[in-house]
Coordinates of C-alpha atoms in Angstrom, one line a residue:
M1 CA -11.6 27.7 -40.6
F2 CA -15.3 28.3 -40.2
G3 CA -16.4 31.7 -41.5
T4 CA -18.7 33.9 -39.4
V5 CA -20.4 37.2 -39.4
V6 CA -21.8 39.2 -36.4
V7 CA -25.2 40.9 -37.0
G8 CA -25.7 43.8 -34.6
V9 CA -23.2 45.8 -32.6
G10 CA -24.9 46.5 -29.3
I11 CA -23.4 45.2 -26.0
A12 CA -23.8 41.5 -27.0
G13 CA -22.6 42.0 -30.6
L14 CA -19.5 43.9 -29.5
A15 CA -18.7 41.1 -27.0
R16 CA -19.0 38.6 -29.9
I17 CA -16.7 40.6 -32.1
R18 CA -14.1 40.9 -29.3
D19 CA -14.2 37.2 -28.5
L20 CA -14.0 36.1 -32.1
M21 CA -11.1 38.5 -32.8
N22 CA -9.2 37.2 -29.7
P23 CA -10.2 33.6 -29.1
M24 CA -9.2 31.8 -26.0
P25 CA -6.2 29.4 -26.7
S26 CA -7.2 25.8 -27.4
S27 CA -11.0 26.8 -27.5
P28 CA -13.4 26.0 -30.4
S29 CA -13.4 29.7 -31.2
E30 CA -9.9 29.3 -32.6
H31 CA -11.5 27.5 -35.6
L32 CA -13.9 30.5 -36.3
K33 CA -12.9 33.3 -38.6
L34 CA -14.8 36.6 -38.4
F35 CA -15.3 38.0 -41.9
G36 CA -17.0 41.1 -40.6
F37 CA -20.1 42.6 -38.9
V38 CA -23.4 43.9 -40.2
S39 CA -25.1 47.0 -38.7
R40 CA -27.7 49.5 -39.8
R41 CA -25.4 52.2 -38.5
S42 CA -22.2 53.1 -40.3
F43 CA -19.0 52.3 -38.3
G44 CA -16.3 51.3 -40.7
N45 CA -14.3 49.1 -38.4
V46 CA -14.8 47.8 -34.9
N47 CA -11.9 46.2 -33.1
E48 CA -10.2 45.6 -36.5
A49 CA -13.3 43.9 -37.7
K50 CA -14.7 45.4 -40.9
Q51 CA -18.3 46.4 -41.6
I52 CA -20.0 44.6 -44.5
S53 CA -23.4 44.8 -46.0
L54 CA -26.2 42.4 -45.1
E55 CA -26.4 41.4 -48.8
D56 CA -22.7 40.6 -48.9
A57 CA -23.0 38.5 -45.7
L58 CA -25.9 36.5 -47.2
R59 CA -24.1 36.0 -50.5
S60 CA -20.6 35.2 -49.3
K61 CA -19.6 31.6 -49.7
E62 CA -16.8 32.1 -47.1
I63 CA -19.4 32.9 -44.4
H64 CA -20.9 29.7 -43.0
A65 CA -22.6 31.0 -39.8
A66 CA -24.2 34.2 -38.5
F67 CA -24.2 35.4 -34.9
I68 CA -27.4 37.5 -34.4
S69 CA -27.2 40.1 -31.7
T70 CA -30.0 42.5 -32.7
E71 CA -33.1 43.7 -30.9
N72 CA -35.7 41.0 -30.2
R73 CA -38.2 42.0 -32.8
S74 CA -35.8 41.6 -35.7
H75 CA -34.5 38.1 -34.7
E76 CA -37.1 36.1 -36.6
E77 CA -36.7 37.9 -40.0
T78 CA -32.9 37.9 -39.7
I79 CA -32.8 34.1 -38.9
R80 CA -35.0 33.4 -41.9
M81 CA -32.7 35.3 -44.2
F82 CA -29.6 33.5 -43.1
L83 CA -31.2 30.1 -43.1
E84 CA -32.5 30.7 -46.6
A85 CA -29.0 31.7 -47.6
G86 CA -27.7 28.3 -46.3
K87 CA -26.0 29.6 -43.2
H88 CA -25.9 28.2 -39.6
V89 CA -27.3 30.6 -37.1
L90 CA -26.6 31.4 -33.4
V91 CA -29.1 33.9 -32.0
E92 CA -29.3 35.7 -28.6
Y93 CA -32.3 34.7 -26.4
P94 CA -35.2 35.0 -27.2
M95 CA -35.2 33.6 -30.7
A96 CA -38.6 35.0 -31.7
L97 CA -41.6 36.8 -30.2
S98 CA -43.9 33.8 -30.3
A99 CA -43.5 30.0 -29.8
K100 CA -45.2 29.4 -33.2
A101 CA -42.5 31.4 -35.0
A102 CA -39.8 29.6 -33.0
H103 CA -41.1 26.2 -34.0
E104 CA -41.3 27.3 -37.7
L105 CA -37.7 28.5 -37.6
W106 CA -36.5 25.2 -36.1
E107 CA -38.3 23.2 -38.7
M108 CA -36.8 25.4 -41.4
A109 CA -33.3 24.8 -40.0
E110 CA -33.9 21.1 -39.9
Q111 CA -35.2 21.0 -43.5
R112 CA -32.0 22.8 -44.6
D113 CA -29.7 20.7 -42.4
K114 CA -28.5 23.8 -40.6
V115 CA -27.8 24.4 -36.9
L116 CA -30.1 27.0 -35.3
H117 CA -28.8 27.6 -31.8
V118 CA -30.4 29.9 -29.2
E119 CA -27.9 31.0 -26.6
H120 CA -29.0 32.2 -23.2
I121 CA -25.5 33.1 -21.9
E122 CA -26.6 34.0 -18.4
L123 CA -27.3 30.2 -17.8
L124 CA -23.7 29.5 -18.4
T125 CA -22.2 31.9 -15.8
E126 CA -20.5 30.6 -12.7
E127 CA -23.0 32.6 -10.5
Y128 CA -26.0 30.9 -12.1
K129 CA -24.4 27.5 -11.8
Q130 CA -23.8 28.1 -8.1
L131 CA -27.4 29.2 -7.7
K132 CA -28.6 26.0 -9.4
K133 CA -26.5 23.9 -7.0
E134 CA -28.0 25.8 -4.0
V135 CA -31.6 25.1 -4.9
A136 CA -31.1 21.5 -6.1
G137 CA -33.3 19.0 -4.1
K138 CA -35.1 21.8 -2.3
D139 CA -38.8 22.6 -2.5
L140 CA -39.7 26.2 -3.4
V141 CA -42.3 27.6 -1.0
K142 CA -42.2 31.2 -2.0
G143 CA -39.8 33.5 -3.7
T144 CA -39.3 36.8 -5.5
L145 CA -37.1 37.7 -8.4
H146 CA -36.7 41.5 -8.8
F147 CA -34.7 43.2 -11.6
T148 CA -34.5 46.7 -13.0
G149 CA -33.3 48.2 -16.2
H150 CA -33.8 51.1 -18.6
V151 CA -37.2 51.6 -20.2
L152 CA -36.9 49.9 -23.6
D153 CA -38.4 50.8 -27.0
E154 CA -41.2 48.3 -27.3
N155 CA -41.2 48.6 -31.1
K156 CA -37.7 47.0 -31.1
T157 CA -37.8 44.7 -28.0
G158 CA -41.4 43.7 -28.0
F159 CA -43.9 43.7 -25.1
P160 CA -42.2 44.2 -21.6
A161 CA -42.5 40.5 -20.8
F162 CA -40.0 39.9 -23.6
S163 CA -37.6 42.4 -22.1
G164 CA -37.5 40.3 -19.0
I165 CA -38.1 36.8 -20.4
A166 CA -34.4 35.9 -20.1
R167 CA -34.7 36.2 -16.3
L168 CA -38.0 34.2 -16.3
T169 CA -36.1 31.3 -17.9
W170 CA -34.0 31.2 -14.8
L171 CA -37.1 30.2 -12.8
I172 CA -38.2 27.6 -15.3
D173 CA -34.7 26.1 -15.4
L174 CA -34.5 26.1 -11.6
F175 CA -38.1 25.0 -10.7
G176 CA -39.7 23.4 -13.7
D177 CA -42.8 24.6 -15.7
L178 CA -44.6 27.6 -14.3
T179 CA -48.2 28.8 -14.7
V180 CA -49.0 32.5 -14.7
T181 CA -51.7 33.2 -12.1
S182 CA -51.8 37.0 -12.5
A183 CA -50.0 39.9 -14.1
T184 CA -50.3 43.7 -13.8
R185 CA -48.5 46.6 -15.5
E186 CA -48.0 50.1 -14.2
K187 CA -46.9 53.0 -16.4
Q188 CA -46.0 56.5 -15.5
K189 CA -45.1 58.3 -18.8
D190 CA -44.2 61.6 -17.2
K191 CA -41.5 59.8 -15.2
N192 CA -40.5 57.4 -18.0
Y193 CA -41.4 54.6 -15.6
S194 CA -42.9 51.1 -16.3
R195 CA -43.3 48.2 -14.0
M196 CA -44.6 44.7 -14.6
T197 CA -45.5 42.3 -11.8
V198 CA -46.2 38.7 -12.5
H199 CA -47.1 35.9 -10.2
F200 CA -46.3 32.2 -11.1
Q201 CA -47.1 28.9 -9.6
T202 CA -45.0 25.8 -9.9
A203 CA -46.4 22.4 -10.9
N204 CA -46.8 21.3 -7.2
K205 CA -48.4 24.7 -6.5

């Protein structure tokens, strides 16, 4: 069995705990054993998984890999700690708030002979796979991607472009490299409202 720990118990972390505690029959998850979860908040147990300290997770010889499901801004530091402790790492997208940091982390994992895997789970859904089939072989003339969500704490999630970067990778995966041609941001603090509008151009313009 391959020992694991989940770091962070938001929506993604809770889903990880649920799936690790109840793996699908004959799936690779059956070979993973969840030793616990790490959180800044005190929970005790979640779905029969026990809470352990970050220090214990880093020190444990039974834990071989960490599943990081914290806010964007803390990804880089948490990845470094687990790689330095000799653990494999799976992290929710995005891995870091800069490409420079991401490359440094990949080099660090390679030097330590550890797997550092960034998972963008939306690209694995049946809906997305169907969308990819529909646009295959077609030329994009013009299109709009619009999505909404709660106003996020920028101290934890980073600049708003990072709150939406998971959706932007849809476009790159579907249509290739994109160039930003313009970007604007509108804020209405009294209404707790923020909107970012970005225009991109494909390689063939």
